[in-house]
């Protein structure tokens, strides 16, 4: 049956060319769009992440300007010279990158950033912050319960280095940074790439690159054996591969940090093998992805950081990293790099299968408006 329009009904106006929401002729996705806005939770997380960077940046800038705030008499930091100032400048830039990431994760332009330009710095930040976030609270708890003292981070206190309060301020800031930045990234990834990491292992299709991914996973797990065994020996009390100074300065902090290193090696191996062989079909895909992300980042980035710190800070022959230590961290970095490479190919294949590109903004134009 056809219903005729009454003669007195006005003729509808042509649709507006601007495509304003709610007007006739506007495409559905444009009708749902709204100005970009950030919700209260994400705004608070952004402010927290930025403020947490300020104590570390402030201390580093003060030291570069010649201040001795927090540096006791006899500290090796007083004789660092130009090399130490360059290192301080580099670490200021690194912490400044956290501020940039916090803005990127909460600004409209952040939705258009290529995936690798966001994911890679977040992976590096995870690798540098996670060991501190896990080890430092345990070190404090062990010290409170009467465990052997020492500088946080696993080094002894035979020589003055920094005033104790500096570690609390700096590492406390790192922990807050990690929590806030991690929450922001989780919210961002849920909106932009949720289709790539949702589901269960048994739902993953067998793609043409599956044999290569399995081979890479086995190679990464095999490479992780050397650092895994080394950290196990060190946490059990062995001095094999340690230089004389480090072996003499071992405290409870050293053992906590080595236990954390071993934990991340195990997490890496478990995560990458689960992704490659998918034996636990009912397991959520998120768990092996999180294990692989956190473990590979800690192994590669923290191993690289310790290697660099050991080589640049080596003075006396007794304090120089041994060949075994250098080899352990080098293989650790290799294993972490293999895992992150496998992850890149895994997500690229998932994106191609779902038709969702990973180098553009949010797939749903209205998703940017539904910000927590």
Short mmCIF file of C-alpha atoms in Angstrom, two decimals:
data_model
loop_
_atom_site.label_atom_id
_atom_site.label_comp_id
_atom_site.label_asym_id
_atom_site.label_seq_id
_atom_site.Cartn_x
_atom_site.Cartn_y
_atom_site.Cartn_z
CA UNK A 1 0.00 0.00 0.00
CA UNK A 2 1.32 3.45 -0.89
CA UNK A 3 0.74 6.38 1.43
CA UNK A 4 0.57 9.65 -0.46
CA UNK A 5 2.00 12.74 1.12
CA UNK A 6 -0.65 15.34 2.09
CA UNK A 7 -0.68 18.36 -0.22
CA UNK A 8 0.11 20.75 2.63
CA UNK A 9 3.27 18.88 3.71
CA UNK A 10 6.38 20.98 2.98
CA UNK A 11 9.00 19.65 0.63
CA UNK A 12 12.05 18.37 2.58
CA UNK A 13 15.06 20.61 2.35
CA UNK A 14 18.13 19.17 0.62
CA UNK A 15 20.71 17.68 2.95
CA UNK A 16 23.35 20.01 4.26
CA UNK A 17 26.71 19.47 2.61
CA UNK A 18 28.61 19.61 5.86
CA UNK A 19 27.18 16.31 7.00
CA UNK A 20 26.14 17.54 10.43
CA UNK A 21 24.84 14.82 12.76
CA UNK A 22 21.14 14.16 12.59
CA UNK A 23 20.45 15.91 9.28
CA UNK A 24 18.82 14.06 6.39
CA UNK A 25 21.21 12.45 3.96
CA UNK A 26 24.06 12.24 6.46
CA UNK A 27 25.85 8.85 6.38
CA UNK A 28 25.20 6.76 9.50
CA UNK A 29 28.80 6.86 10.72
CA UNK A 30 28.92 10.63 10.39
CA UNK A 31 25.62 10.95 12.23
CA UNK A 32 27.15 9.22 15.26
CA UNK A 33 30.34 11.27 15.25
CA UNK A 34 30.93 13.94 17.84
CA UNK A 35 33.76 16.25 18.83
CA UNK A 36 36.69 14.40 20.37
CA UNK A 37 36.66 14.52 24.14
CA UNK A 38 38.58 12.78 26.90
CA UNK A 39 36.73 11.44 29.91
CA UNK A 40 37.64 12.14 33.50
CA UNK A 41 39.41 8.83 34.12
CA UNK A 42 41.75 9.25 31.19
CA UNK A 43 42.40 12.90 31.98
CA UNK A 44 43.41 11.96 35.52
CA UNK A 45 45.69 9.18 34.28
CA UNK A 46 47.37 11.60 31.88
CA UNK A 47 48.02 14.15 34.62
CA UNK A 48 49.31 11.46 36.98
CA UNK A 49 51.72 10.08 34.36
CA UNK A 50 53.09 13.54 33.56
CA UNK A 51 53.44 14.65 37.19
CA UNK A 52 55.19 11.38 38.08
CA UNK A 53 57.95 12.27 35.58
CA UNK A 54 58.79 15.59 37.19
CA UNK A 55 60.87 14.43 40.21
CA UNK A 56 63.24 12.39 38.05
CA UNK A 57 63.56 15.06 35.38
CA UNK A 58 64.06 17.72 38.05
CA UNK A 59 66.86 15.79 39.74
CA UNK A 60 68.63 15.07 36.47
CA UNK A 61 68.45 18.70 35.34
CA UNK A 62 69.76 19.84 38.73
CA UNK A 63 72.69 17.44 38.48
CA UNK A 64 73.52 18.61 34.96
CA UNK A 65 73.51 22.17 36.31
CA UNK A 66 76.07 21.23 38.96
CA UNK A 67 73.86 20.53 41.96
CA UNK A 68 74.87 17.79 44.41
CA UNK A 69 71.35 17.23 45.70
CA UNK A 70 71.07 13.65 46.93
CA UNK A 71 74.70 12.82 46.09
CA UNK A 72 76.83 12.01 49.15
CA UNK A 73 80.55 12.65 49.59
CA UNK A 74 82.70 10.05 47.87
CA UNK A 75 80.05 9.07 45.32
CA UNK A 76 81.29 7.96 41.93
CA UNK A 77 78.74 10.35 40.44
CA UNK A 78 80.93 13.29 41.48
CA UNK A 79 83.65 12.14 39.10
CA UNK A 80 81.42 11.33 36.13
CA UNK A 81 82.45 14.31 34.03
CA UNK A 82 81.11 14.89 30.54
CA UNK A 83 80.07 11.29 30.04
CA UNK A 84 77.78 11.43 33.07
CA UNK A 85 76.23 14.71 31.92
CA UNK A 86 75.51 13.21 28.51
CA UNK A 87 73.97 10.17 30.19
CA UNK A 88 71.81 12.39 32.39
CA UNK A 89 70.65 14.32 29.34
CA UNK A 90 69.75 11.09 27.56
CA UNK A 91 67.72 9.82 30.50
CA UNK A 92 65.89 13.16 30.73
CA UNK A 93 64.85 12.68 27.11
CA UNK A 94 63.76 9.12 27.87
CA UNK A 95 61.53 10.24 30.73
CA UNK A 96 60.29 13.10 28.59
CA UNK A 97 59.16 10.48 26.08
CA UNK A 98 56.75 9.22 28.75
CA UNK A 99 55.10 12.64 28.72
CA UNK A 100 54.82 12.51 24.94
CA UNK A 101 53.26 9.04 25.13
CA UNK A 102 50.76 10.18 27.75
CA UNK A 103 49.68 13.00 25.44
CA UNK A 104 49.65 10.78 22.36
CA UNK A 105 47.34 8.28 24.07
CA UNK A 106 44.82 10.99 24.97
CA UNK A 107 44.85 13.44 22.06
CA UNK A 108 43.01 13.39 18.70
CA UNK A 109 46.27 13.32 16.74
CA UNK A 110 47.24 10.21 18.64
CA UNK A 111 44.56 8.30 16.74
CA UNK A 112 46.39 8.88 13.47
CA UNK A 113 49.88 7.90 14.57
CA UNK A 114 51.25 4.82 12.75
CA UNK A 115 51.07 1.73 14.92
CA UNK A 116 54.82 1.12 15.09
CA UNK A 117 55.51 4.69 16.19
CA UNK A 118 53.37 4.09 19.27
CA UNK A 119 53.86 0.39 19.99
CA UNK A 120 57.66 0.38 19.83
CA UNK A 121 58.18 3.18 22.41
CA UNK A 122 55.52 1.58 24.63
CA UNK A 123 57.34 -1.75 24.39
CA UNK A 124 60.63 -0.10 25.34
CA UNK A 125 58.98 1.76 28.22
CA UNK A 126 57.47 -1.50 29.45
CA UNK A 127 60.86 -3.19 29.39
CA UNK A 128 62.50 -0.44 31.42
CA UNK A 129 59.69 0.14 33.93
CA UNK A 130 58.41 -3.38 34.62
CA UNK A 131 61.55 -4.64 36.45
CA UNK A 132 61.44 -1.62 38.75
CA UNK A 133 57.69 -1.92 39.28
CA UNK A 134 58.05 -5.56 40.33
CA UNK A 135 61.44 -5.65 42.06
CA UNK A 136 61.48 -2.39 44.05
CA UNK A 137 58.38 -3.06 46.20
CA UNK A 138 59.68 -6.57 46.97
CA UNK A 139 63.10 -5.16 47.87
CA UNK A 140 61.46 -2.71 50.26
CA UNK A 141 59.37 -5.48 51.82
CA UNK A 142 62.41 -7.74 52.25
CA UNK A 143 64.36 -4.88 53.81
CA UNK A 144 61.48 -4.09 56.15
CA UNK A 145 61.41 -7.73 57.27
CA UNK A 146 65.11 -7.64 58.06
CA UNK A 147 66.70 -8.76 54.81
CA UNK A 148 70.17 -7.63 53.77
CA UNK A 149 70.34 -4.02 52.72
CA UNK A 150 71.90 -2.36 49.72
CA UNK A 151 71.01 0.06 47.01
CA UNK A 152 67.72 -0.67 45.27
CA UNK A 153 68.34 -2.26 41.93
CA UNK A 154 70.44 -5.14 43.19
CA UNK A 155 73.80 -3.47 43.86
CA UNK A 156 75.64 -3.37 47.11
CA UNK A 157 76.52 -0.38 49.26
CA UNK A 158 80.25 -0.79 49.81
CA UNK A 159 80.70 2.73 48.42
CA UNK A 160 78.34 5.72 48.69
CA UNK A 161 76.31 6.30 45.55
CA UNK A 162 73.10 8.22 46.26
CA UNK A 163 71.20 9.20 49.37
CA UNK A 164 68.53 6.59 50.19
CA UNK A 165 65.66 9.04 49.73
CA UNK A 166 66.59 9.48 46.05
CA UNK A 167 65.71 5.87 45.25
CA UNK A 168 62.34 6.18 46.94
CA UNK A 169 61.46 9.34 45.03
CA UNK A 170 62.76 8.19 41.65
CA UNK A 171 61.60 4.58 41.72
CA UNK A 172 58.28 5.58 43.25
CA UNK A 173 57.80 7.93 40.32
CA UNK A 174 58.70 5.16 37.89
CA UNK A 175 56.08 2.87 39.41
CA UNK A 176 53.37 5.53 39.14
CA UNK A 177 54.44 6.26 35.56
CA UNK A 178 54.20 2.60 34.65
CA UNK A 179 50.76 2.13 36.16
CA UNK A 180 49.28 5.27 34.61
CA UNK A 181 50.89 4.76 31.20
CA UNK A 182 49.92 1.09 31.15
CA UNK A 183 46.30 1.91 31.90
CA UNK A 184 46.21 4.56 29.17
CA UNK A 185 47.72 2.18 26.63
CA UNK A 186 45.27 -0.59 27.55
CA UNK A 187 42.32 1.76 26.97
CA UNK A 188 43.81 3.01 23.71
CA UNK A 189 44.54 -0.51 22.42
CA UNK A 190 41.02 -1.65 23.31
CA UNK A 191 39.54 1.04 21.07
CA UNK A 192 41.99 0.84 18.20
CA UNK A 193 43.01 -2.82 17.95
CA UNK A 194 40.55 -4.83 20.07
CA UNK A 195 39.72 -7.16 17.17
CA UNK A 196 43.33 -8.26 16.99
CA UNK A 197 43.77 -9.55 20.53
CA UNK A 198 40.29 -10.71 21.55
CA UNK A 199 39.13 -14.33 21.48
CA UNK A 200 40.63 -17.66 22.48
CA UNK A 201 43.63 -19.60 21.31
CA UNK A 202 41.49 -22.30 19.72
CA UNK A 203 39.81 -19.67 17.53
CA UNK A 204 43.07 -18.65 15.87
CA UNK A 205 43.18 -19.76 12.23
CA UNK A 206 46.20 -21.58 10.86
CA UNK A 207 47.78 -19.08 8.47
CA UNK A 208 50.44 -19.58 5.82
CA UNK A 209 53.13 -18.23 8.16
CA UNK A 210 52.34 -20.66 10.99
CA UNK A 211 55.42 -22.88 10.37
CA UNK A 212 57.71 -19.85 10.34
CA UNK A 213 56.10 -18.48 13.51
CA UNK A 214 56.58 -21.82 15.27
CA UNK A 215 60.21 -21.95 14.20
CA UNK A 216 60.79 -18.42 15.48
CA UNK A 217 59.08 -19.26 18.76
CA UNK A 218 61.29 -22.32 19.24
CA UNK A 219 64.38 -20.24 18.42
CA UNK A 220 63.38 -17.56 20.94
CA UNK A 221 62.63 -20.13 23.65
CA UNK A 222 65.95 -21.86 22.99
CA UNK A 223 67.85 -18.57 23.18
CA UNK A 224 66.12 -17.79 26.47
CA UNK A 225 67.66 -20.89 28.04
CA UNK A 226 71.06 -19.26 28.55
CA UNK A 227 69.85 -16.16 30.44
CA UNK A 228 67.28 -18.29 32.25
CA UNK A 229 69.90 -20.71 33.55
CA UNK A 230 72.27 -17.86 34.40
CA UNK A 231 69.66 -15.97 36.43
CA UNK A 232 68.70 -19.22 38.15
CA UNK A 233 72.32 -19.78 39.16
CA UNK A 234 72.68 -16.23 40.45
CA UNK A 235 69.45 -16.30 42.43
CA UNK A 236 70.48 -19.62 43.99
CA UNK A 237 73.74 -18.10 45.28
CA UNK A 238 76.26 -19.02 42.60
CA UNK A 239 78.91 -16.45 41.62
CA UNK A 240 79.57 -18.03 38.21
CA UNK A 241 79.95 -15.30 35.61
CA UNK A 242 79.92 -12.41 38.12
CA UNK A 243 82.80 -9.98 38.38
CA UNK A 244 84.60 -9.74 41.71
CA UNK A 245 83.02 -6.47 42.81
CA UNK A 246 79.48 -7.59 42.07
CA UNK A 247 79.97 -10.95 43.75
CA UNK A 248 81.25 -9.25 46.89
CA UNK A 249 78.41 -6.73 47.02
CA UNK A 250 75.49 -9.14 46.71
CA UNK A 251 72.58 -8.30 49.01
CA UNK A 252 68.93 -9.25 49.24
CA UNK A 253 68.28 -6.60 46.57
CA UNK A 254 70.52 -8.50 44.16
CA UNK A 255 68.65 -11.76 44.73
CA UNK A 256 65.24 -10.10 44.35
CA UNK A 257 66.25 -8.54 41.05
CA UNK A 258 67.65 -11.82 39.75
CA UNK A 259 64.44 -13.60 40.73
CA UNK A 260 62.47 -10.97 38.80
CA UNK A 261 64.74 -11.42 35.78
CA UNK A 262 64.16 -15.17 35.91
CA UNK A 263 60.40 -14.63 36.22
CA UNK A 264 60.29 -12.57 33.02
CA UNK A 265 62.36 -15.14 31.13
CA UNK A 266 59.86 -17.84 32.12
CA UNK A 267 56.93 -15.58 31.17
CA UNK A 268 58.47 -15.00 27.75
CA UNK A 269 58.97 -18.69 27.02
CA UNK A 270 55.49 -19.66 28.21
CA UNK A 271 53.78 -16.86 26.30
CA UNK A 272 55.54 -17.38 22.98
CA UNK A 273 55.13 -21.16 23.00
CA UNK A 274 51.42 -20.85 23.82
CA UNK A 275 50.95 -18.50 20.88
CA UNK A 276 52.91 -20.70 18.51
CA UNK A 277 51.52 -24.16 19.39
CA UNK A 278 48.10 -23.26 20.93
CA UNK A 279 47.79 -26.39 23.05
CA UNK A 280 45.43 -24.75 25.58
CA UNK A 281 42.52 -24.10 23.27
CA UNK A 282 40.16 -22.55 25.82
CA UNK A 283 42.75 -20.10 27.08
CA UNK A 284 42.11 -16.42 26.36
CA UNK A 285 44.40 -14.94 23.73
CA UNK A 286 45.17 -12.03 26.04
CA UNK A 287 47.22 -14.07 28.51
CA UNK A 288 49.97 -15.30 26.15
CA UNK A 289 50.05 -11.90 24.47
CA UNK A 290 50.59 -10.12 27.79
CA UNK A 291 53.23 -12.66 28.85
CA UNK A 292 55.06 -12.31 25.54
CA UNK A 293 54.86 -8.51 25.56
CA UNK A 294 56.06 -8.07 29.15
CA UNK A 295 58.67 -10.82 29.02
CA UNK A 296 60.23 -9.86 25.70
CA UNK A 297 60.32 -6.18 26.64
CA UNK A 298 62.05 -6.87 29.96
CA UNK A 299 64.54 -9.29 28.43
CA UNK A 300 65.52 -7.06 25.51
CA UNK A 301 65.30 -3.56 26.98
CA UNK A 302 66.37 -4.22 30.57
CA UNK A 303 69.14 -6.49 29.36
CA UNK A 304 70.31 -3.77 27.01
CA UNK A 305 70.14 -1.16 29.76
CA UNK A 306 72.20 -3.27 32.17
CA UNK A 307 74.73 -4.01 29.45
CA UNK A 308 75.12 -0.33 28.63
CA UNK A 309 75.33 0.68 32.29
CA UNK A 310 77.92 -2.00 32.97
CA UNK A 311 80.12 -1.03 30.05
CA UNK A 312 79.93 2.73 30.64
CA UNK A 313 80.29 2.47 34.39
CA UNK A 314 83.19 0.04 34.36
CA UNK A 315 86.24 1.53 35.99
CA UNK A 316 88.47 -0.85 37.85
CA UNK A 317 89.17 -4.21 36.23
CA UNK A 318 87.38 -5.97 39.09
CA UNK A 319 84.18 -4.07 38.29
CA UNK A 320 84.09 -4.69 34.55
CA UNK A 321 81.40 -7.07 33.26
CA UNK A 322 82.71 -10.56 32.66
CA UNK A 323 82.45 -12.28 29.31
CA UNK A 324 79.73 -14.51 30.74
CA UNK A 325 77.69 -11.49 31.87
CA UNK A 326 78.02 -9.73 28.51
CA UNK A 327 77.07 -12.92 26.67
CA UNK A 328 74.08 -13.52 28.95
CA UNK A 329 72.62 -10.07 28.33
CA UNK A 330 73.39 -10.23 24.60
CA UNK A 331 71.52 -13.51 24.20
CA UNK A 332 68.74 -12.14 26.42
CA UNK A 333 68.34 -9.18 24.08
CA UNK A 334 68.35 -11.50 21.07
CA UNK A 335 65.59 -13.65 22.55
CA UNK A 336 63.46 -10.60 23.33
CA UNK A 337 63.97 -9.23 19.82
CA UNK A 338 62.91 -12.55 18.28
CA UNK A 339 59.72 -12.55 20.33
CA UNK A 340 58.74 -8.99 19.42
CA UNK A 341 59.44 -9.76 15.75
CA UNK A 342 57.18 -12.78 15.98
CA UNK A 343 54.51 -10.60 17.56
CA UNK A 344 54.73 -8.06 14.75
CA UNK A 345 54.14 -10.75 12.12
CA UNK A 346 51.37 -12.30 14.22
CA UNK A 347 49.42 -9.04 14.42
CA UNK A 348 50.06 -8.19 10.79
CA UNK A 349 48.56 -11.53 9.77
CA UNK A 350 45.61 -11.03 12.12
CA UNK A 351 45.00 -7.55 10.73
CA UNK A 352 45.13 -8.79 7.15
CA UNK A 353 42.68 -11.60 7.93
CA UNK A 354 40.21 -9.23 9.62
CA UNK A 355 40.58 -6.46 7.05
CA UNK A 356 41.57 -4.01 9.78
CA UNK A 357 44.75 -2.02 9.04
CA UNK A 358 46.97 -1.42 12.06
CA UNK A 359 48.66 1.73 10.78
CA UNK A 360 45.63 4.00 10.81
CA UNK A 361 43.36 5.45 13.45
CA UNK A 362 40.34 3.98 15.17
CA UNK A 363 38.32 1.75 12.84
CA UNK A 364 35.03 3.01 14.27
CA UNK A 365 34.88 6.82 13.88
CA UNK A 366 32.59 7.06 16.88
CA UNK A 367 34.93 5.07 19.09
CA UNK A 368 37.09 8.12 19.73
CA UNK A 369 34.14 9.79 21.41
CA UNK A 370 33.41 6.96 23.82
CA UNK A 371 36.49 7.66 25.92
CA UNK A 372 36.60 6.55 29.49
#
